[in-house]
Amino acid sequence: MYKSYDRKYALARKILETDTELDNIQETLLNYALMNWKEIYEAYHNIEPTERLYGRYFLLWAPILSICKVTYPERYENMIKYAEEATLGVERKSFEIENRVLGYLLTHRDEIKSKGNAIYLKDLTEALNVKWWQNIFDALRNLGLIKKAKDTSHGKKYYLHIERVVELARERSIEEEETDIETIKNLSQVEEGFCELCGERKWLDHEWRHGEKTFLICSSCVKDLKD
């Protein structure tokens, strides 16, 4: 689990660790699995992919669908529909992030080539203003762009199949981005001062890059830019 400093999650975890009801639930589930494993196993080998649920996502959902088919057969069709909708949402989001990654790499390919076809995962995540680095890693992996990886003091460094970037961008009709691309990234060290966008004295917790210029700005201005 990733670290969370939100008070409500800390309290929830404390309850989970001390609530005896969770132990009872776990015991009941284990008993159910031992008593019905043959039916679930048979269901697992008989369920088939659908037009909208297939491949690795079908394999991910197969155990859950098998349990549902045995435990709540009257709700099986609803579970199938839920799995299809959930998968469609994940695929759409993944495809959008992949296209953003391709667009950025295509635009900055000369700079990346000058660095030995390498880029830091942290830098790419911040440049695209994506919250979770895992989404960027998944995009690089799914696109087949990673040649090799290296651990450094600045985080993970990936050497890319840069020629494949051009090939994939052409297949997806992705064009090179304008050089005045905007990027917004969180600052690890917050300082108080005058926001270079609104001019008010606030906590400056973001860096906004517009073209060749970089500005220190506040959270309010970040919200305005995204809106």
PDB file of C-alpha atoms in Angstrom:
ATOM      1  CA  MET A   1       0.000   0.000   0.000  1.00  0.00           C
ATOM      2  CA  TYR A   2       1.187   3.521  -0.759  1.00  0.00           C
ATOM      3  CA  LYS A   3       1.699   6.004   2.047  1.00  0.00           C
ATOM      4  CA  SER A   4      -1.283   8.135   2.983  1.00  0.00           C
ATOM      5  CA  TYR A   5      -1.285  11.005   5.441  1.00  0.00           C
ATOM      6  CA  ASP A   6      -5.062  11.466   5.375  1.00  0.00           C
ATOM      7  CA  ARG A   7      -6.479  11.102   8.907  1.00  0.00           C
ATOM      8  CA  LYS A   8      -9.591   9.206   7.799  1.00  0.00           C
ATOM      9  CA  TYR A   9      -7.498   6.445   6.159  1.00  0.00           C
ATOM     10  CA  ALA A  10      -5.300   6.150   9.232  1.00  0.00           C
ATOM     11  CA  LEU A  11      -8.410   5.673  11.388  1.00  0.00           C
ATOM     12  CA  ALA A  12      -9.883   3.155   8.944  1.00  0.00           C
ATOM     13  CA  ARG A  13      -6.692   1.102   9.000  1.00  0.00           C
ATOM     14  CA  LYS A  14      -6.686   1.120  12.811  1.00  0.00           C
ATOM     15  CA  ILE A  15     -10.256  -0.229  12.820  1.00  0.00           C
ATOM     16  CA  LEU A  16      -9.350  -2.961  10.325  1.00  0.00           C
ATOM     17  CA  GLU A  17      -6.433  -4.072  12.491  1.00  0.00           C
ATOM     18  CA  THR A  18      -8.486  -4.271  15.720  1.00  0.00           C
ATOM     19  CA  ASP A  19     -12.011  -5.163  14.557  1.00  0.00           C
ATOM     20  CA  THR A  20     -12.689  -8.871  15.283  1.00  0.00           C
ATOM     21  CA  GLU A  21     -15.456  -8.886  12.665  1.00  0.00           C
ATOM     22  CA  LEU A  22     -12.801  -8.911   9.950  1.00  0.00           C
ATOM     23  CA  ASP A  23     -11.362 -12.141  11.360  1.00  0.00           C
ATOM     24  CA  ASN A  24     -14.833 -13.689  11.296  1.00  0.00           C
ATOM     25  CA  ILE A  25     -15.335 -12.617   7.693  1.00  0.00           C
ATOM     26  CA  GLN A  26     -11.990 -14.109   6.666  1.00  0.00           C
ATOM     27  CA  GLU A  27     -12.791 -17.397   8.419  1.00  0.00           C
ATOM     28  CA  THR A  28     -16.226 -17.575   6.781  1.00  0.00           C
ATOM     29  CA  LEU A  29     -14.748 -16.939   3.328  1.00  0.00           C
ATOM     30  CA  LEU A  30     -12.119 -19.643   3.818  1.00  0.00           C
ATOM     31  CA  ASN A  31     -14.779 -22.123   4.926  1.00  0.00           C
ATOM     32  CA  TYR A  32     -16.900 -21.261   1.907  1.00  0.00           C
ATOM     33  CA  ALA A  33     -13.921 -21.729  -0.429  1.00  0.00           C
ATOM     34  CA  LEU A  34     -13.141 -25.161   1.025  1.00  0.00           C
ATOM     35  CA  MET A  35     -16.752 -26.285   0.724  1.00  0.00           C
ATOM     36  CA  ASN A  36     -17.375 -24.997  -2.794  1.00  0.00           C
ATOM     37  CA  TRP A  37     -13.989 -24.993  -4.512  1.00  0.00           C
ATOM     38  CA  LYS A  38     -14.926 -27.711  -7.013  1.00  0.00           C
ATOM     39  CA  GLU A  39     -17.925 -25.778  -8.342  1.00  0.00           C
ATOM     40  CA  ILE A  40     -15.914 -22.561  -8.539  1.00  0.00           C
ATOM     41  CA  TYR A  41     -13.035 -24.383 -10.242  1.00  0.00           C
ATOM     42  CA  GLU A  42     -15.414 -25.861 -12.796  1.00  0.00           C
ATOM     43  CA  ALA A  43     -17.036 -22.468 -13.408  1.00  0.00           C
ATOM     44  CA  TYR A  44     -13.591 -20.928 -13.879  1.00  0.00           C
ATOM     45  CA  HIS A  45     -12.815 -23.319 -16.733  1.00  0.00           C
ATOM     46  CA  ASN A  46     -16.204 -22.891 -18.386  1.00  0.00           C
ATOM     47  CA  ILE A  47     -16.685 -19.113 -18.472  1.00  0.00           C
ATOM     48  CA  GLU A  48     -15.679 -17.486 -21.735  1.00  0.00           C
ATOM     49  CA  PRO A  49     -14.574 -14.006 -22.821  1.00  0.00           C
ATOM     50  CA  THR A  50     -17.156 -11.604 -24.229  1.00  0.00           C
ATOM     51  CA  GLU A  51     -16.863  -9.109 -27.070  1.00  0.00           C
ATOM     52  CA  ARG A  52     -15.985  -6.373 -24.550  1.00  0.00           C
ATOM     53  CA  LEU A  53     -14.123  -8.432 -21.917  1.00  0.00           C
ATOM     54  CA  TYR A  54     -11.165 -10.381 -23.236  1.00  0.00           C
ATOM     55  CA  GLY A  55      -7.395 -10.741 -23.054  1.00  0.00           C
ATOM     56  CA  ARG A  56      -5.585  -9.896 -19.845  1.00  0.00           C
ATOM     57  CA  TYR A  57      -8.636  -8.079 -18.428  1.00  0.00           C
ATOM     58  CA  PHE A  58     -10.718 -11.236 -18.823  1.00  0.00           C
ATOM     59  CA  LEU A  59      -8.022 -13.223 -16.994  1.00  0.00           C
ATOM     60  CA  LEU A  60      -8.071 -10.622 -14.212  1.00  0.00           C
ATOM     61  CA  TRP A  61     -11.853 -10.828 -13.796  1.00  0.00           C
ATOM     62  CA  ALA A  62     -12.201 -14.606 -14.330  1.00  0.00           C
ATOM     63  CA  PRO A  63     -11.740 -15.630 -10.644  1.00  0.00           C
ATOM     64  CA  ILE A  64     -14.260 -13.012  -9.466  1.00  0.00           C
ATOM     65  CA  LEU A  65     -16.754 -13.991 -12.156  1.00  0.00           C
ATOM     66  CA  SER A  66     -16.365 -17.673 -11.249  1.00  0.00           C
ATOM     67  CA  ILE A  67     -17.140 -17.022  -7.598  1.00  0.00           C
ATOM     68  CA  CYS A  68     -20.123 -14.869  -8.551  1.00  0.00           C
ATOM     69  CA  LYS A  69     -21.497 -17.537 -10.899  1.00  0.00           C
ATOM     70  CA  VAL A  70     -21.536 -20.084  -8.074  1.00  0.00           C
ATOM     71  CA  THR A  71     -22.471 -17.810  -5.175  1.00  0.00           C
ATOM     72  CA  TYR A  72     -24.935 -15.417  -6.827  1.00  0.00           C
ATOM     73  CA  PRO A  73     -25.865 -16.891 -10.231  1.00  0.00           C
ATOM     74  CA  GLU A  74     -28.827 -14.485 -10.522  1.00  0.00           C
ATOM     75  CA  ARG A  75     -26.382 -11.559 -10.430  1.00  0.00           C
ATOM     76  CA  TYR A  76     -23.830 -13.017 -12.851  1.00  0.00           C
ATOM     77  CA  GLU A  77     -24.997 -11.024 -15.889  1.00  0.00           C
ATOM     78  CA  ASN A  78     -24.847  -7.806 -13.860  1.00  0.00           C
ATOM     79  CA  MET A  79     -21.308  -8.653 -12.790  1.00  0.00           C
ATOM     80  CA  ILE A  80     -20.328  -9.259 -16.428  1.00  0.00           C
ATOM     81  CA  LYS A  81     -21.692  -5.836 -17.414  1.00  0.00           C
ATOM     82  CA  TYR A  82     -19.874  -4.193 -14.500  1.00  0.00           C
ATOM     83  CA  ALA A  83     -16.590  -5.872 -15.487  1.00  0.00           C
ATOM     84  CA  GLU A  84     -17.017  -4.750 -19.110  1.00  0.00           C
ATOM     85  CA  GLU A  85     -17.719  -1.135 -18.129  1.00  0.00           C
ATOM     86  CA  ALA A  86     -14.823  -1.058 -15.656  1.00  0.00           C
ATOM     87  CA  THR A  87     -12.461  -2.493 -18.263  1.00  0.00           C
ATOM     88  CA  LEU A  88     -13.606  -0.027 -20.910  1.00  0.00           C
ATOM     89  CA  GLY A  89     -12.863   2.866 -18.542  1.00  0.00           C
ATOM     90  CA  VAL A  90      -9.376   1.555 -17.751  1.00  0.00           C
ATOM     91  CA  GLU A  91      -8.584   0.941 -21.428  1.00  0.00           C
ATOM     92  CA  ARG A  92      -9.747   4.419 -22.441  1.00  0.00           C
ATOM     93  CA  LYS A  93      -7.649   6.070 -19.738  1.00  0.00           C
ATOM     94  CA  SER A  94      -4.607   3.928 -20.597  1.00  0.00           C
ATOM     95  CA  PHE A  95      -4.917   4.760 -24.300  1.00  0.00           C
ATOM     96  CA  GLU A  96      -5.116   8.496 -23.559  1.00  0.00           C
ATOM     97  CA  ILE A  97      -2.007   8.386 -21.358  1.00  0.00           C
ATOM     98  CA  GLU A  98      -0.138   6.319 -23.969  1.00  0.00           C
ATOM     99  CA  ASN A  99      -0.925   8.964 -26.606  1.00  0.00           C
ATOM    100  CA  ARG A 100       0.254  11.753 -24.309  1.00  0.00           C
ATOM    101  CA  VAL A 101       3.507   9.877 -23.655  1.00  0.00           C
ATOM    102  CA  LEU A 102       4.035   9.322 -27.385  1.00  0.00           C
ATOM    103  CA  GLY A 103       3.344  12.980 -28.160  1.00  0.00           C
ATOM    104  CA  TYR A 104       5.860  14.168 -25.576  1.00  0.00           C
ATOM    105  CA  LEU A 105       8.569  11.684 -26.603  1.00  0.00           C
ATOM    106  CA  LEU A 106       8.056  12.499 -30.276  1.00  0.00           C
ATOM    107  CA  THR A 107       8.388  16.239 -29.621  1.00  0.00           C
ATOM    108  CA  HIS A 108      11.506  15.840 -27.438  1.00  0.00           C
ATOM    109  CA  ARG A 109      13.123  12.940 -29.292  1.00  0.00           C
ATOM    110  CA  ASP A 110      16.218  14.956 -30.304  1.00  0.00           C
ATOM    111  CA  GLU A 111      16.854  15.921 -26.690  1.00  0.00           C
ATOM    112  CA  ILE A 112      16.300  12.295 -25.578  1.00  0.00           C
ATOM    113  CA  LYS A 113      18.681  11.046 -28.293  1.00  0.00           C
ATOM    114  CA  SER A 114      21.355  13.447 -27.045  1.00  0.00           C
ATOM    115  CA  LYS A 115      21.091  11.755 -23.644  1.00  0.00           C
ATOM    116  CA  GLY A 116      21.631   8.258 -24.992  1.00  0.00           C
ATOM    117  CA  ASN A 117      17.922   7.607 -25.697  1.00  0.00           C
ATOM    118  CA  ALA A 118      17.278   7.798 -21.956  1.00  0.00           C
ATOM    119  CA  ILE A 119      14.724   9.586 -19.817  1.00  0.00           C
ATOM    120  CA  TYR A 120      13.940   9.599 -16.095  1.00  0.00           C
ATOM    121  CA  LEU A 121      10.529   8.281 -15.085  1.00  0.00           C
ATOM    122  CA  LYS A 122      10.174  11.086 -12.548  1.00  0.00           C
ATOM    123  CA  ASP A 123      10.873  13.782 -15.155  1.00  0.00           C
ATOM    124  CA  LEU A 124       8.414  12.301 -17.647  1.00  0.00           C
ATOM    125  CA  THR A 125       5.707  11.996 -14.982  1.00  0.00           C
ATOM    126  CA  GLU A 126       6.151  15.630 -13.920  1.00  0.00           C
ATOM    127  CA  ALA A 127       6.358  16.916 -17.488  1.00  0.00           C
ATOM    128  CA  LEU A 128       2.994  15.343 -18.325  1.00  0.00           C
ATOM    129  CA  ASN A 129       1.513  16.406 -14.965  1.00  0.00           C
ATOM    130  CA  VAL A 130       0.334  12.856 -14.195  1.00  0.00           C
ATOM    131  CA  LYS A 131      -0.334  12.072 -10.545  1.00  0.00           C
ATOM    132  CA  TRP A 132       0.872   8.463 -10.438  1.00  0.00           C
ATOM    133  CA  TRP A 133       4.216   7.415 -11.940  1.00  0.00           C
ATOM    134  CA  GLN A 134       2.812   3.892 -12.316  1.00  0.00           C
ATOM    135  CA  ASN A 135       0.535   5.136 -15.127  1.00  0.00           C
ATOM    136  CA  ILE A 136       3.546   6.428 -17.063  1.00  0.00           C
ATOM    137  CA  PHE A 137       5.506   3.216 -16.508  1.00  0.00           C
ATOM    138  CA  ASP A 138       2.528   1.149 -17.698  1.00  0.00           C
ATOM    139  CA  ALA A 139       2.299   3.277 -20.841  1.00  0.00           C
ATOM    140  CA  LEU A 140       6.006   2.832 -21.626  1.00  0.00           C
ATOM    141  CA  ARG A 141       5.755  -0.906 -21.028  1.00  0.00           C
ATOM    142  CA  ASN A 142       2.532  -1.421 -23.002  1.00  0.00           C
ATOM    143  CA  LEU A 143       3.965   0.521 -25.934  1.00  0.00           C
ATOM    144  CA  GLY A 144       7.079  -1.644 -25.877  1.00  0.00           C
ATOM    145  CA  LEU A 145       9.391   1.370 -25.588  1.00  0.00           C
ATOM    146  CA  ILE A 146      11.634   0.213 -22.725  1.00  0.00           C
ATOM    147  CA  LYS A 147      14.975  -1.193 -23.858  1.00  0.00           C
ATOM    148  CA  LYS A 148      16.546  -1.363 -20.411  1.00  0.00           C
ATOM    149  CA  ALA A 149      16.170   0.247 -16.976  1.00  0.00           C
ATOM    150  CA  LYS A 150      18.646   1.639 -14.472  1.00  0.00           C
ATOM    151  CA  ASP A 151      18.263   2.695 -10.830  1.00  0.00           C
ATOM    152  CA  THR A 152      19.798   6.095 -10.080  1.00  0.00           C
ATOM    153  CA  SER A 153      19.765   8.673  -7.284  1.00  0.00           C
ATOM    154  CA  HIS A 154      17.164  10.576  -9.346  1.00  0.00           C
ATOM    155  CA  GLY A 155      14.934   7.507  -9.604  1.00  0.00           C
ATOM    156  CA  LYS A 156      14.312   5.053 -12.413  1.00  0.00           C
ATOM    157  CA  LYS A 157      16.003   5.795 -15.714  1.00  0.00           C
ATOM    158  CA  TYR A 158      14.720   4.160 -18.890  1.00  0.00           C
ATOM    159  CA  TYR A 159      16.597   3.678 -22.147  1.00  0.00           C
ATOM    160  CA  LEU A 160      14.035   3.740 -24.939  1.00  0.00           C
ATOM    161  CA  HIS A 161      13.529   2.289 -28.407  1.00  0.00           C
ATOM    162  CA  ILE A 162      13.318   5.829 -29.735  1.00  0.00           C
ATOM    163  CA  GLU A 163      12.760   4.708 -33.336  1.00  0.00           C
ATOM    164  CA  ARG A 164       9.620   2.903 -32.192  1.00  0.00           C
ATOM    165  CA  VAL A 165       8.231   6.197 -30.853  1.00  0.00           C
ATOM    166  CA  VAL A 166       8.137   7.615 -34.396  1.00  0.00           C
ATOM    167  CA  GLU A 167       6.601   4.406 -35.751  1.00  0.00           C
ATOM    168  CA  LEU A 168       3.831   4.247 -33.138  1.00  0.00           C
ATOM    169  CA  ALA A 169       3.102   7.964 -33.407  1.00  0.00           C
ATOM    170  CA  ARG A 170       2.604   7.556 -37.152  1.00  0.00           C
ATOM    171  CA  GLU A 171       0.258   4.576 -36.624  1.00  0.00           C
ATOM    172  CA  ARG A 172      -1.875   6.586 -34.176  1.00  0.00           C
ATOM    173  CA  SER A 173      -1.749   9.799 -36.229  1.00  0.00           C
ATOM    174  CA  ILE A 174       0.008  11.643 -33.389  1.00  0.00           C
ATOM    175  CA  GLU A 175       1.825  14.755 -34.513  1.00  0.00           C
ATOM    176  CA  GLU A 176       4.715  16.570 -32.923  1.00  0.00           C
ATOM    177  CA  GLU A 177       3.505  19.023 -30.310  1.00  0.00           C
ATOM    178  CA  GLU A 178       4.060  22.757 -30.393  1.00  0.00           C
ATOM    179  CA  THR A 179       7.280  23.797 -28.697  1.00  0.00           C
ATOM    180  CA  ASP A 180       5.415  26.183 -26.408  1.00  0.00           C
ATOM    181  CA  ILE A 181       3.801  23.247 -24.592  1.00  0.00           C
ATOM    182  CA  GLU A 182       2.636  24.030 -21.074  1.00  0.00           C
ATOM    183  CA  THR A 183       3.636  21.863 -18.122  1.00  0.00           C
ATOM    184  CA  ILE A 184       2.735  22.130 -14.462  1.00  0.00           C
ATOM    185  CA  LYS A 185       4.552  20.180 -11.773  1.00  0.00           C
ATOM    186  CA  ASN A 186       4.372  19.983  -7.992  1.00  0.00           C
ATOM    187  CA  LEU A 187       7.308  21.343  -6.033  1.00  0.00           C
ATOM    188  CA  SER A 188       8.791  19.152  -3.316  1.00  0.00           C
ATOM    189  CA  GLN A 189       9.896  22.280  -1.415  1.00  0.00           C
ATOM    190  CA  VAL A 190       7.174  24.905  -0.892  1.00  0.00           C
ATOM    191  CA  GLU A 191       8.109  28.511  -0.289  1.00  0.00           C
ATOM    192  CA  GLU A 192       6.203  31.693   0.510  1.00  0.00           C
ATOM    193  CA  GLY A 193       6.362  34.556  -1.949  1.00  0.00           C
ATOM    194  CA  PHE A 194       4.570  36.460  -4.685  1.00  0.00           C
ATOM    195  CA  CYS A 195       2.844  34.267  -7.258  1.00  0.00           C
ATOM    196  CA  GLU A 196       4.251  35.098 -10.698  1.00  0.00           C
ATOM    197  CA  LEU A 197       0.828  34.688 -12.265  1.00  0.00           C
ATOM    198  CA  CYS A 198      -1.682  36.416  -9.971  1.00  0.00           C
ATOM    199  CA  GLY A 199       0.851  38.624  -8.120  1.00  0.00           C
ATOM    200  CA  GLU A 200      -0.514  37.810  -4.654  1.00  0.00           C
ATOM    201  CA  ARG A 201       1.646  36.717  -1.704  1.00  0.00           C
ATOM    202  CA  LYS A 202       0.906  33.032  -1.180  1.00  0.00           C
ATOM    203  CA  TRP A 203       2.506  29.628  -0.735  1.00  0.00           C
ATOM    204  CA  LEU A 204       4.197  28.763  -4.031  1.00  0.00           C
ATOM    205  CA  ASP A 205       3.850  25.023  -4.502  1.00  0.00           C
ATOM    206  CA  HIS A 206       3.870  24.592  -8.299  1.00  0.00           C
ATOM    207  CA  GLU A 207       6.140  25.323 -11.224  1.00  0.00           C
ATOM    208  CA  TRP A 208       4.448  26.371 -14.473  1.00  0.00           C
ATOM    209  CA  ARG A 209       6.455  26.131 -17.664  1.00  0.00           C
ATOM    210  CA  HIS A 210       5.089  28.015 -20.653  1.00  0.00           C
ATOM    211  CA  GLY A 211       7.301  27.876 -23.719  1.00  0.00           C
ATOM    212  CA  GLU A 212      10.834  28.694 -22.658  1.00  0.00           C
ATOM    213  CA  LYS A 213       9.791  30.479 -19.443  1.00  0.00           C
ATOM    214  CA  THR A 214       9.256  29.004 -15.975  1.00  0.00           C
ATOM    215  CA  PHE A 215       7.066  30.544 -13.257  1.00  0.00           C
ATOM    216  CA  LEU A 216       6.486  29.799  -9.563  1.00  0.00           C
ATOM    217  CA  ILE A 217       2.739  29.876  -8.947  1.00  0.00           C
ATOM    218  CA  CYS A 218       0.137  29.134  -6.260  1.00  0.00           C
ATOM    219  CA  SER A 219      -2.508  26.389  -6.069  1.00  0.00           C
ATOM    220  CA  SER A 220      -5.322  28.812  -6.995  1.00  0.00           C
ATOM    221  CA  CYS A 221      -3.630  29.700 -10.258  1.00  0.00           C
ATOM    222  CA  VAL A 222      -3.004  26.016 -11.010  1.00  0.00           C
ATOM    223  CA  LYS A 223      -6.733  25.404 -10.677  1.00  0.00           C
ATOM    224  CA  ASP A 224      -7.494  28.344 -12.990  1.00  0.00           C
ATOM    225  CA  LEU A 225      -5.036  27.047 -15.605  1.00  0.00           C
ATOM    226  CA  LYS A 226      -6.536  23.558 -15.547  1.00  0.00           C
ATOM    227  CA  ASP A 227     -10.096  24.903 -15.746  1.00  0.00           C
TER     228      ASP A 227
END
